[in-house]
Amino acid sequence: MQHVFIIGAKGIGNYGGYETFLQKLVKYHKDNDRIRYHIACKANGQGAMDETKLPGAKTDDASHFTYFNAECFKINIPEKLGPAQAIYYDIAALRECIKLIKEQGIQNPIIYILACRVGPFVGHYVKQVHKLGGQVFLNPDGHEWKRAKWSAPVRRYWKVSEAGMVKHADLVVCDSINIEKYIQTEYAKYHPKTTFIAYGSDIYPSKLADDDEKFTSWLSDKGVSRFNYYLVVGRFVPENNFETMIREFMKSNSKKDFAIITTQDRDFLAELDNKLHFKNDRRIKFVGTVYDQELLKKIRENAYGYFHGHSVGGTNPSLLEALGSTKLNLLLNVVFNEEVGQDAAIYWSKEEGNLAGIIDQSDKMEQSEIDDYGRKAKQRIKDAYSWQFIADRYDSIFG
């Protein structure tokens, strides 16, 4: 049996790309008796794991739970570390993995690290893993060093860390063709071994009926109606370009609403309102978070259109979910989004007036044209991003 230790996600099924990926990977491999997963989760702090909210999870004790064929262990993090929390978390998780491998006498383990946070320190631990007959795989995510939320010194650290992670990894698993090209070009001197495995999605419809009280109550509570709202789902951070989307929607002549499903950052929200005064526009609706996956899918299916403004990173899970559920998708024109959407979406730029004009054109679109985009979007997921396809690819590199 192949034991695979995964670290770097806050938990399983939480709000985030890696967290969604882990939930799907474990569920699709739940009957795979050749792979046993061991997954590190945050015990405390922002985004901490609460397995009581994860259907199918069984609590073993305060620090351990089981999710299908995954043994999950929680890592406590000192709250006062600030941005260094993520670095502490990954190192503590790495140490715990090595300890478990030794204690359980596990042969030929794989440690799969999600994101490039501990590059300056990872060489020491990779040597230990190699001595135990194991390998270290890496998923570099996107360009963390470009994220606007980080100060210049922190961004410099992420870039150095990325280099260290790539240098020491036995295999770099890239979720985007463009990320793989970047790794091969930027770090050619390390001769990295890479492979491309995207994130996945599905195209089955929500289990909720149109008149399901859960859905109709959500519509009523938020003051929106079916096919009369544009939607965005994502973390409320600058590189997801909420400012551009809100500003441009306010400039448009659309009579529809703009429903924003996000984790709210009050400081960023206040800063945005000072700039845009969006609270004066009744169409702009921050509708909170939705963790019920069937309800979220239903909300996507009934949106008139979906905005995707992510500008940093590879294959984004929320984009895949939108293509699998929403017919009309309006994406920021960066290479990562174009790689995924191809001809199944409409693309906008951050140039002033561009998205507003596209919104006005979209409002006038014939239903047959919208349906055509929807068919192409679902086909795109079916061809390249189905969870079964992705799970099978991981089976081939882990198994």
mmCIF file of C-alpha atoms in Angstrom:
data_model
loop_
_atom_site.group_PDB
_atom_site.id
_atom_site.type_symbol
_atom_site.label_atom_id
_atom_site.label_comp_id
_atom_site.label_asym_id
_atom_site.label_seq_id
_atom_site.Cartn_x
_atom_site.Cartn_y
_atom_site.Cartn_z
ATOM 1 C CA MET A 1 0.000 0.000 0.000
ATOM 2 C CA GLN A 2 1.210 3.530 -0.855
ATOM 3 C CA HIS A 3 0.991 5.965 2.072
ATOM 4 C CA VAL A 4 0.561 9.580 0.949
ATOM 5 C CA PHE A 5 0.944 12.429 3.455
ATOM 6 C CA ILE A 6 -0.574 15.741 2.337
ATOM 7 C CA ILE A 7 0.247 19.048 3.997
ATOM 8 C CA GLY A 8 -0.424 22.702 3.188
ATOM 9 C CA ALA A 9 -4.241 22.901 3.175
ATOM 10 C CA LYS A 10 -6.079 24.309 6.185
ATOM 11 C CA GLY A 11 -8.458 21.374 6.179
ATOM 12 C CA ILE A 12 -10.774 19.278 4.042
ATOM 13 C CA GLY A 13 -13.800 20.852 2.368
ATOM 14 C CA ASN A 14 -13.189 24.347 3.775
ATOM 15 C CA TYR A 15 -13.505 27.445 1.588
ATOM 16 C CA GLY A 16 -10.468 27.253 -0.682
ATOM 17 C CA GLY A 17 -8.960 25.499 -3.679
ATOM 18 C CA TYR A 18 -6.721 23.033 -1.879
ATOM 19 C CA GLU A 19 -9.440 22.252 0.665
ATOM 20 C CA THR A 20 -11.945 21.436 -2.097
ATOM 21 C CA PHE A 21 -9.316 19.380 -3.934
ATOM 22 C CA LEU A 22 -8.623 17.255 -0.845
ATOM 23 C CA GLN A 23 -12.310 16.582 -0.273
ATOM 24 C CA LYS A 24 -12.777 15.398 -3.857
ATOM 25 C CA LEU A 25 -9.515 13.414 -4.012
ATOM 26 C CA VAL A 26 -10.307 11.434 -0.865
ATOM 27 C CA LYS A 27 -13.948 10.841 -1.880
ATOM 28 C CA TYR A 28 -12.999 9.596 -5.353
ATOM 29 C CA HIS A 29 -10.317 7.341 -3.851
ATOM 30 C CA LYS A 30 -12.422 6.118 -0.918
ATOM 31 C CA ASP A 31 -12.540 2.575 -2.328
ATOM 32 C CA ASN A 32 -8.932 2.614 -3.517
ATOM 33 C CA ASP A 33 -7.233 0.015 -1.333
ATOM 34 C CA ARG A 34 -3.794 0.790 -2.804
ATOM 35 C CA ILE A 35 -3.532 4.315 -1.362
ATOM 36 C CA ARG A 36 -3.844 5.451 2.258
ATOM 37 C CA TYR A 37 -3.975 9.197 2.874
ATOM 38 C CA HIS A 38 -2.684 11.054 5.939
ATOM 39 C CA ILE A 39 -3.767 14.703 5.904
ATOM 40 C CA ALA A 40 -2.597 17.599 8.084
ATOM 41 C CA CYS A 41 -5.260 20.125 9.144
ATOM 42 C CA LYS A 42 -5.220 23.337 11.174
ATOM 43 C CA ALA A 43 -6.412 22.848 14.755
ATOM 44 C CA ASN A 44 -6.948 26.546 15.485
ATOM 45 C CA GLY A 45 -6.858 30.016 13.960
ATOM 46 C CA GLN A 46 -8.389 31.293 10.743
ATOM 47 C CA GLY A 47 -9.813 28.508 8.585
ATOM 48 C CA ALA A 48 -9.312 25.862 11.294
ATOM 49 C CA MET A 49 -10.711 22.423 10.554
ATOM 50 C CA ASP A 50 -14.053 21.471 12.118
ATOM 51 C CA GLU A 51 -14.779 17.922 11.002
ATOM 52 C CA THR A 52 -18.289 18.022 12.526
ATOM 53 C CA LYS A 53 -19.236 20.153 9.490
ATOM 54 C CA LEU A 54 -17.746 17.645 7.032
ATOM 55 C CA PRO A 55 -20.286 14.941 6.076
ATOM 56 C CA GLY A 56 -18.687 11.497 6.342
ATOM 57 C CA ALA A 57 -15.962 12.513 8.822
ATOM 58 C CA LYS A 58 -15.602 10.629 12.135
ATOM 59 C CA THR A 59 -13.898 12.249 15.127
ATOM 60 C CA ASP A 60 -11.352 9.936 16.776
ATOM 61 C CA ASP A 61 -10.111 12.333 19.461
ATOM 62 C CA ALA A 62 -9.416 16.071 19.850
ATOM 63 C CA SER A 63 -6.509 15.935 17.386
ATOM 64 C CA HIS A 64 -7.514 13.164 14.970
ATOM 65 C CA PHE A 65 -10.406 12.300 12.684
ATOM 66 C CA THR A 66 -11.038 9.878 9.833
ATOM 67 C CA TYR A 67 -12.494 10.795 6.466
ATOM 68 C CA PHE A 68 -13.105 7.745 4.256
ATOM 69 C CA ASN A 69 -9.609 6.237 3.783
ATOM 70 C CA ALA A 70 -7.795 9.324 5.116
ATOM 71 C CA GLU A 71 -6.322 9.575 8.594
ATOM 72 C CA CYS A 72 -6.325 13.263 9.490
ATOM 73 C CA PHE A 73 -4.275 14.947 12.187
ATOM 74 C CA LYS A 74 -4.526 18.495 13.507
ATOM 75 C CA ILE A 75 -1.641 20.893 14.048
ATOM 76 C CA ASN A 76 -1.844 23.606 16.727
ATOM 77 C CA ILE A 77 -0.471 26.997 15.709
ATOM 78 C CA PRO A 78 0.620 29.873 18.012
ATOM 79 C CA GLU A 79 -1.886 32.653 17.275
ATOM 80 C CA LYS A 80 0.603 35.550 17.596
ATOM 81 C CA LEU A 81 2.781 34.610 14.633
ATOM 82 C CA GLY A 82 0.917 36.716 12.052
ATOM 83 C CA PRO A 83 1.881 35.945 8.430
ATOM 84 C CA ALA A 84 4.508 33.465 9.717
ATOM 85 C CA GLN A 85 1.656 31.165 10.832
ATOM 86 C CA ALA A 86 1.572 29.472 7.437
ATOM 87 C CA ILE A 87 5.318 28.757 7.558
ATOM 88 C CA TYR A 88 5.104 27.379 11.110
ATOM 89 C CA TYR A 89 2.106 25.230 10.113
ATOM 90 C CA ASP A 90 3.862 23.572 7.179
ATOM 91 C CA ILE A 91 7.076 22.884 9.133
ATOM 92 C CA ALA A 92 5.156 21.499 12.122
ATOM 93 C CA ALA A 93 3.116 19.307 9.737
ATOM 94 C CA LEU A 94 6.291 18.083 8.001
ATOM 95 C CA ARG A 95 7.796 17.113 11.355
ATOM 96 C CA GLU A 96 4.614 15.284 12.332
ATOM 97 C CA CYS A 97 4.609 13.376 9.029
ATOM 98 C CA ILE A 98 8.204 12.251 9.548
ATOM 99 C CA LYS A 99 7.379 11.231 13.129
ATOM 100 C CA LEU A 100 4.358 9.164 11.985
ATOM 101 C CA ILE A 101 6.384 7.508 9.204
ATOM 102 C CA LYS A 102 9.017 6.434 11.735
ATOM 103 C CA GLU A 103 6.508 5.329 14.398
ATOM 104 C CA GLN A 104 4.425 3.287 11.960
ATOM 105 C CA GLY A 105 7.411 1.899 10.036
ATOM 106 C CA ILE A 106 5.901 3.112 6.745
ATOM 107 C CA GLN A 107 7.826 2.068 3.643
ATOM 108 C CA ASN A 108 8.398 4.389 0.637
ATOM 109 C CA PRO A 109 6.067 7.199 1.770
ATOM 110 C CA ILE A 110 5.168 10.198 -0.380
ATOM 111 C CA ILE A 111 4.811 13.616 1.251
ATOM 112 C CA TYR A 112 2.811 15.936 -1.004
ATOM 113 C CA ILE A 113 3.265 19.620 -0.097
ATOM 114 C CA LEU A 114 0.655 22.092 -1.315
ATOM 115 C CA ALA A 115 2.132 25.587 -1.960
ATOM 116 C CA CYS A 116 5.683 26.960 -1.668
ATOM 117 C CA ARG A 117 5.889 28.354 1.844
ATOM 118 C CA VAL A 118 8.906 26.632 3.421
ATOM 119 C CA GLY A 119 11.550 26.670 0.687
ATOM 120 C CA PRO A 120 14.455 27.960 2.844
ATOM 121 C CA PHE A 121 13.938 25.093 5.339
ATOM 122 C CA VAL A 122 12.637 22.229 3.213
ATOM 123 C CA GLY A 123 16.015 20.763 2.172
ATOM 124 C CA HIS A 124 16.688 19.548 5.727
ATOM 125 C CA TYR A 125 13.365 17.673 5.848
ATOM 126 C CA VAL A 126 13.639 16.287 2.310
ATOM 127 C CA LYS A 127 16.952 14.658 3.324
ATOM 128 C CA GLN A 128 15.177 13.003 6.268
ATOM 129 C CA VAL A 129 12.361 11.756 4.018
ATOM 130 C CA HIS A 130 14.864 10.384 1.494
ATOM 131 C CA LYS A 131 16.669 8.519 4.301
ATOM 132 C CA LEU A 132 13.336 6.884 5.144
ATOM 133 C CA GLY A 133 12.987 5.758 1.516
ATOM 134 C CA GLY A 134 10.361 8.397 0.739
ATOM 135 C CA GLN A 135 9.778 11.130 -1.832
ATOM 136 C CA VAL A 136 8.556 14.714 -1.601
ATOM 137 C CA PHE A 137 6.096 15.988 -4.212
ATOM 138 C CA LEU A 138 5.136 19.657 -4.588
ATOM 139 C CA ASN A 139 2.116 21.519 -5.905
ATOM 140 C CA PRO A 140 3.369 25.098 -6.391
ATOM 141 C CA ASP A 141 -0.124 26.616 -6.737
ATOM 142 C CA GLY A 142 0.072 29.983 -8.503
ATOM 143 C CA HIS A 143 2.380 32.951 -8.108
ATOM 144 C CA GLU A 144 2.063 33.588 -4.358
ATOM 145 C CA TRP A 145 4.833 36.202 -4.622
ATOM 146 C CA LYS A 146 2.584 38.355 -6.832
ATOM 147 C CA ARG A 147 -0.310 38.602 -4.389
ATOM 148 C CA ALA A 148 -1.161 42.204 -3.516
ATOM 149 C CA LYS A 149 -1.871 41.461 0.146
ATOM 150 C CA TRP A 150 1.825 40.854 0.854
ATOM 151 C CA SER A 151 4.383 43.588 1.563
ATOM 152 C CA ALA A 152 7.494 43.763 -0.645
ATOM 153 C CA PRO A 153 9.743 41.851 1.852
ATOM 154 C CA VAL A 154 7.132 39.084 2.188
ATOM 155 C CA ARG A 155 6.792 38.836 -1.601
ATOM 156 C CA ARG A 156 10.578 38.491 -1.854
ATOM 157 C CA TYR A 157 10.439 35.678 0.708
ATOM 158 C CA TRP A 158 7.753 33.816 -1.299
ATOM 159 C CA LYS A 159 9.868 34.022 -4.453
ATOM 160 C CA VAL A 160 12.969 32.664 -2.669
ATOM 161 C CA SER A 161 10.804 30.015 -1.024
ATOM 162 C CA GLU A 162 9.353 28.924 -4.376
ATOM 163 C CA ALA A 163 12.882 28.409 -5.722
ATOM 164 C CA GLY A 164 13.853 26.292 -2.700
ATOM 165 C CA MET A 165 10.737 24.150 -2.968
ATOM 166 C CA VAL A 166 11.229 23.457 -6.675
ATOM 167 C CA LYS A 167 14.936 22.716 -6.165
ATOM 168 C CA HIS A 168 14.308 20.020 -3.530
ATOM 169 C CA ALA A 169 11.070 18.411 -4.801
ATOM 170 C CA ASP A 170 11.218 14.971 -6.391
ATOM 171 C CA LEU A 171 8.193 15.840 -8.546
ATOM 172 C CA VAL A 172 6.409 19.153 -9.161
ATOM 173 C CA VAL A 173 2.694 18.687 -9.898
ATOM 174 C CA CYS A 174 1.422 21.774 -11.749
ATOM 175 C CA ASP A 175 -2.300 22.496 -11.926
ATOM 176 C CA SER A 176 -1.910 24.598 -15.060
ATOM 177 C CA ILE A 177 0.004 24.153 -18.313
ATOM 178 C CA ASN A 178 1.220 27.739 -17.987
ATOM 179 C CA ILE A 179 2.474 27.145 -14.433
ATOM 180 C CA GLU A 180 4.376 24.074 -15.679
ATOM 181 C CA LYS A 181 5.987 26.153 -18.463
ATOM 182 C CA TYR A 182 6.931 28.798 -15.887
ATOM 183 C CA ILE A 183 8.525 26.234 -13.528
ATOM 184 C CA GLN A 184 10.512 24.627 -16.358
ATOM 185 C CA THR A 185 11.736 28.001 -17.656
ATOM 186 C CA GLU A 186 12.300 29.918 -14.408
ATOM 187 C CA TYR A 187 14.062 27.026 -12.644
ATOM 188 C CA ALA A 188 15.753 25.288 -15.577
ATOM 189 C CA LYS A 189 19.030 25.138 -13.617
ATOM 190 C CA TYR A 190 17.423 22.684 -11.163
ATOM 191 C CA HIS A 191 16.175 20.402 -13.967
ATOM 192 C CA PRO A 192 12.818 19.976 -12.216
ATOM 193 C CA LYS A 193 10.747 16.888 -12.917
ATOM 194 C CA THR A 194 7.217 18.149 -13.566
ATOM 195 C CA THR A 195 3.795 16.872 -14.535
ATOM 196 C CA PHE A 196 0.470 18.587 -15.262
ATOM 197 C CA ILE A 197 -2.633 17.633 -13.276
ATOM 198 C CA ALA A 198 -5.377 20.245 -13.085
ATOM 199 C CA TYR A 199 -8.045 20.684 -10.450
ATOM 200 C CA GLY A 200 -11.360 19.065 -11.244
ATOM 201 C CA SER A 201 -15.052 19.808 -11.338
ATOM 202 C CA ASP A 202 -18.269 18.069 -12.260
ATOM 203 C CA ILE A 203 -21.269 18.800 -14.462
ATOM 204 C CA TYR A 204 -24.069 16.996 -12.664
ATOM 205 C CA PRO A 205 -26.950 19.308 -11.698
ATOM 206 C CA SER A 206 -27.730 20.310 -8.128
ATOM 207 C CA LYS A 207 -29.896 17.856 -6.213
ATOM 208 C CA LEU A 208 -32.104 20.767 -5.123
ATOM 209 C CA ALA A 209 -35.331 21.349 -7.068
ATOM 210 C CA ASP A 210 -36.252 24.857 -8.224
ATOM 211 C CA ASP A 211 -38.860 25.074 -5.473
ATOM 212 C CA ASP A 212 -36.681 23.584 -2.720
ATOM 213 C CA GLU A 213 -37.189 25.693 0.386
ATOM 214 C CA LYS A 214 -33.432 25.907 1.010
ATOM 215 C CA PHE A 215 -32.971 27.611 -2.371
ATOM 216 C CA THR A 216 -36.154 29.724 -2.423
ATOM 217 C CA SER A 217 -35.384 30.974 1.105
ATOM 218 C CA TRP A 218 -31.883 31.974 0.028
ATOM 219 C CA LEU A 219 -33.286 33.928 -2.945
ATOM 220 C CA SER A 220 -35.859 35.623 -0.741
ATOM 221 C CA ASP A 221 -33.386 36.440 2.049
ATOM 222 C CA LYS A 222 -30.887 37.967 -0.379
ATOM 223 C CA GLY A 223 -33.454 39.823 -2.473
ATOM 224 C CA VAL A 224 -32.524 38.233 -5.796
ATOM 225 C CA SER A 225 -34.498 36.215 -8.345
ATOM 226 C CA ARG A 226 -33.632 33.345 -10.708
ATOM 227 C CA PHE A 227 -31.644 34.320 -13.829
ATOM 228 C CA ASN A 228 -31.747 37.947 -12.742
ATOM 229 C CA TYR A 229 -28.386 38.186 -11.013
ATOM 230 C CA TYR A 230 -24.726 38.054 -11.910
ATOM 231 C CA LEU A 231 -22.605 36.086 -9.457
ATOM 232 C CA VAL A 232 -19.080 35.854 -8.144
ATOM 233 C CA VAL A 233 -17.722 33.334 -5.617
ATOM 234 C CA GLY A 234 -14.244 33.755 -4.185
ATOM 235 C CA ARG A 235 -11.991 35.029 -1.452
ATOM 236 C CA PHE A 236 -12.234 38.764 -0.829
ATOM 237 C CA VAL A 237 -8.643 39.631 -1.715
ATOM 238 C CA PRO A 238 -7.246 42.310 -4.074
ATOM 239 C CA GLU A 239 -5.889 39.926 -6.740
ATOM 240 C CA ASN A 240 -9.415 38.594 -7.334
ATOM 241 C CA ASN A 241 -10.291 42.048 -8.674
ATOM 242 C CA PHE A 242 -13.515 42.709 -6.796
ATOM 243 C CA GLU A 243 -12.827 46.431 -7.145
ATOM 244 C CA THR A 244 -12.845 46.270 -10.951
ATOM 245 C CA MET A 245 -15.938 44.044 -11.087
ATOM 246 C CA ILE A 246 -17.953 46.227 -8.684
ATOM 247 C CA ARG A 247 -16.833 49.496 -10.296
ATOM 248 C CA GLU A 248 -17.687 48.263 -13.783
ATOM 249 C CA PHE A 249 -21.015 46.789 -12.728
ATOM 250 C CA MET A 250 -21.941 50.157 -11.210
ATOM 251 C CA LYS A 251 -21.086 51.814 -14.550
ATOM 252 C CA SER A 252 -23.226 49.348 -16.513
ATOM 253 C CA ASN A 253 -26.883 49.880 -17.340
ATOM 254 C CA SER A 254 -27.838 46.414 -16.114
ATOM 255 C CA LYS A 255 -31.158 46.049 -14.320
ATOM 256 C CA LYS A 256 -29.935 42.790 -12.773
ATOM 257 C CA ASP A 257 -28.277 42.347 -9.377
ATOM 258 C CA PHE A 258 -24.657 41.485 -8.626
ATOM 259 C CA ALA A 259 -24.542 38.817 -5.876
ATOM 260 C CA ILE A 260 -21.140 38.466 -4.206
ATOM 261 C CA ILE A 261 -20.489 35.268 -2.227
ATOM 262 C CA THR A 262 -17.302 35.747 -0.259
ATOM 263 C CA THR A 263 -15.608 35.698 3.112
ATOM 264 C CA GLN A 264 -15.708 39.332 4.112
ATOM 265 C CA ASP A 265 -12.643 41.339 5.044
ATOM 266 C CA ARG A 266 -14.069 44.393 6.833
ATOM 267 C CA ASP A 267 -11.009 46.580 6.274
ATOM 268 C CA PHE A 268 -10.897 45.789 2.543
ATOM 269 C CA LEU A 269 -14.693 46.279 2.342
ATOM 270 C CA ALA A 270 -14.469 49.708 3.991
ATOM 271 C CA GLU A 271 -11.564 50.684 1.730
ATOM 272 C CA LEU A 272 -13.558 49.633 -1.350
ATOM 273 C CA ASP A 273 -16.664 51.527 -0.272
ATOM 274 C CA ASN A 274 -14.597 54.667 0.297
ATOM 275 C CA LYS A 275 -13.414 54.391 -3.297
ATOM 276 C CA LEU A 276 -16.587 53.218 -5.018
ATOM 277 C CA HIS A 277 -19.506 54.027 -2.679
ATOM 278 C CA PHE A 278 -21.087 50.760 -3.804
ATOM 279 C CA LYS A 279 -23.430 50.753 -0.801
ATOM 280 C CA ASN A 280 -25.383 53.441 -2.647
ATOM 281 C CA ASP A 281 -26.050 50.998 -5.513
ATOM 282 C CA ARG A 282 -28.867 48.620 -4.567
ATOM 283 C CA ARG A 283 -27.787 46.122 -7.245
ATOM 284 C CA ILE A 284 -24.511 45.324 -5.428
ATOM 285 C CA LYS A 285 -25.297 42.637 -2.860
ATOM 286 C CA PHE A 286 -22.768 41.036 -0.510
ATOM 287 C CA VAL A 287 -24.684 37.888 0.352
ATOM 288 C CA GLY A 288 -22.295 36.186 2.783
ATOM 289 C CA THR A 289 -20.857 32.695 2.429
ATOM 290 C CA VAL A 290 -22.496 29.450 1.280
ATOM 291 C CA TYR A 291 -20.832 26.236 2.447
ATOM 292 C CA ASP A 292 -23.649 23.901 1.410
ATOM 293 C CA GLN A 293 -22.276 22.577 -1.903
ATOM 294 C CA GLU A 294 -25.668 21.613 -3.366
ATOM 295 C CA LEU A 295 -27.100 25.040 -2.565
ATOM 296 C CA LEU A 296 -24.026 26.752 -4.001
ATOM 297 C CA LYS A 297 -24.363 24.712 -7.187
ATOM 298 C CA LYS A 298 -28.052 25.672 -7.425
ATOM 299 C CA ILE A 299 -27.143 29.352 -6.991
ATOM 300 C CA ARG A 300 -24.575 29.047 -9.803
ATOM 301 C CA GLU A 301 -27.061 27.276 -12.090
ATOM 302 C CA ASN A 302 -29.617 30.044 -11.656
ATOM 303 C CA ALA A 303 -27.233 32.975 -12.163
ATOM 304 C CA TYR A 304 -27.640 34.930 -15.391
ATOM 305 C CA GLY A 305 -23.870 35.174 -15.624
ATOM 306 C CA TYR A 306 -20.728 34.514 -13.599
ATOM 307 C CA PHE A 307 -17.767 36.880 -13.139
ATOM 308 C CA HIS A 308 -14.275 35.501 -12.570
ATOM 309 C CA GLY A 309 -11.603 38.058 -11.721
ATOM 310 C CA HIS A 310 -8.772 35.869 -10.401
ATOM 311 C CA SER A 311 -5.458 37.159 -11.758
ATOM 312 C CA VAL A 312 -2.910 35.072 -9.810
ATOM 313 C CA GLY A 313 -2.686 31.310 -9.861
ATOM 314 C CA GLY A 314 -3.239 28.299 -12.036
ATOM 315 C CA THR A 315 -6.445 26.369 -12.618
ATOM 316 C CA ASN A 316 -8.900 27.951 -10.195
ATOM 317 C CA PRO A 317 -11.562 25.683 -8.640
ATOM 318 C CA SER A 318 -14.268 28.358 -8.536
ATOM 319 C CA LEU A 319 -13.818 28.889 -12.282
ATOM 320 C CA LEU A 320 -14.181 25.173 -12.991
ATOM 321 C CA GLU A 321 -17.317 25.015 -10.849
ATOM 322 C CA ALA A 322 -18.757 28.001 -12.711
ATOM 323 C CA LEU A 323 -18.079 26.442 -16.115
ATOM 324 C CA GLY A 324 -19.743 23.241 -14.903
ATOM 325 C CA SER A 325 -22.878 25.046 -13.657
ATOM 326 C CA THR A 326 -23.335 28.524 -15.159
ATOM 327 C CA LYS A 327 -24.014 29.061 -18.848
ATOM 328 C CA LEU A 328 -22.579 32.552 -19.302
ATOM 329 C CA ASN A 329 -19.087 33.074 -17.860
ATOM 330 C CA LEU A 330 -17.233 36.396 -18.045
ATOM 331 C CA LEU A 331 -13.539 35.921 -17.223
ATOM 332 C CA LEU A 332 -10.607 38.273 -16.699
ATOM 333 C CA ASN A 333 -8.299 37.891 -19.713
ATOM 334 C CA VAL A 334 -5.205 36.347 -18.115
ATOM 335 C CA VAL A 335 -3.486 33.247 -19.541
ATOM 336 C CA PHE A 336 -4.606 30.958 -16.685
ATOM 337 C CA ASN A 337 -8.283 31.761 -17.264
ATOM 338 C CA GLU A 338 -8.011 31.591 -21.060
ATOM 339 C CA GLU A 339 -6.265 28.205 -20.807
ATOM 340 C CA VAL A 340 -9.263 26.838 -18.909
ATOM 341 C CA GLY A 341 -12.167 28.638 -20.590
ATOM 342 C CA GLN A 342 -10.958 28.667 -24.210
ATOM 343 C CA ASP A 343 -13.961 29.477 -26.451
ATOM 344 C CA ALA A 344 -16.547 28.628 -23.771
ATOM 345 C CA ALA A 345 -16.394 32.062 -22.100
ATOM 346 C CA ILE A 346 -16.275 35.824 -22.751
ATOM 347 C CA TYR A 347 -13.151 37.728 -21.667
ATOM 348 C CA TRP A 348 -12.796 41.194 -20.155
ATOM 349 C CA SER A 349 -9.868 43.425 -19.285
ATOM 350 C CA LYS A 350 -9.243 45.801 -16.376
ATOM 351 C CA GLU A 351 -9.330 48.724 -18.773
ATOM 352 C CA GLU A 352 -11.917 51.262 -17.658
ATOM 353 C CA GLY A 353 -15.292 50.737 -19.315
ATOM 354 C CA ASN A 354 -14.423 47.355 -20.815
ATOM 355 C CA LEU A 355 -16.363 45.102 -18.451
ATOM 356 C CA ALA A 356 -19.258 47.569 -18.167
ATOM 357 C CA GLY A 357 -19.692 47.388 -21.950
ATOM 358 C CA ILE A 358 -19.538 43.584 -21.902
ATOM 359 C CA ILE A 359 -22.197 43.465 -19.154
ATOM 360 C CA ASP A 360 -24.509 45.666 -21.252
ATOM 361 C CA GLN A 361 -23.943 43.426 -24.303
ATOM 362 C CA SER A 362 -24.499 40.286 -22.225
ATOM 363 C CA ASP A 363 -27.821 41.610 -20.957
ATOM 364 C CA LYS A 364 -29.039 41.817 -24.567
ATOM 365 C CA MET A 365 -27.793 38.369 -25.583
ATOM 366 C CA GLU A 366 -30.201 35.937 -27.222
ATOM 367 C CA GLN A 367 -31.044 32.881 -25.113
ATOM 368 C CA SER A 368 -29.779 30.582 -27.890
ATOM 369 C CA GLU A 369 -26.333 32.219 -27.677
ATOM 370 C CA ILE A 370 -26.283 31.872 -23.868
ATOM 371 C CA ASP A 371 -27.270 28.190 -24.200
ATOM 372 C CA ASP A 372 -24.456 27.675 -26.699
ATOM 373 C CA TYR A 373 -21.890 29.071 -24.241
ATOM 374 C CA GLY A 374 -23.342 26.769 -21.582
ATOM 375 C CA ARG A 375 -22.939 23.680 -23.778
ATOM 376 C CA LYS A 376 -19.332 24.595 -24.604
ATOM 377 C CA ALA A 377 -18.520 25.222 -20.913
ATOM 378 C CA LYS A 378 -19.846 21.824 -19.800
ATOM 379 C CA GLN A 379 -17.990 20.108 -22.637
ATOM 380 C CA ARG A 380 -14.781 21.839 -21.556
ATOM 381 C CA ILE A 381 -15.146 20.382 -18.047
ATOM 382 C CA LYS A 382 -16.040 16.937 -19.405
ATOM 383 C CA ASP A 383 -13.030 16.874 -21.736
ATOM 384 C CA ALA A 384 -10.298 18.073 -19.381
ATOM 385 C CA TYR A 385 -11.423 18.688 -15.810
ATOM 386 C CA SER A 386 -13.745 15.950 -14.539
ATOM 387 C CA TRP A 387 -12.923 14.873 -10.968
ATOM 388 C CA GLN A 388 -12.791 11.245 -12.074
ATOM 389 C CA PHE A 389 -10.160 12.132 -14.689
ATOM 390 C CA ILE A 390 -8.146 14.104 -12.109
ATOM 391 C CA ALA A 391 -8.432 11.364 -9.453
ATOM 392 C CA ASP A 392 -7.221 8.798 -12.005
ATOM 393 C CA ARG A 393 -4.209 10.993 -12.820
ATOM 394 C CA TYR A 394 -3.285 11.171 -9.125
ATOM 395 C CA ASP A 395 -3.735 7.417 -8.854
ATOM 396 C CA SER A 396 -1.134 7.053 -11.600
ATOM 397 C CA ILE A 397 1.500 9.177 -9.809
ATOM 398 C CA PHE A 398 0.766 7.905 -6.269
ATOM 399 C CA GLY A 399 -0.111 4.280 -6.997
#
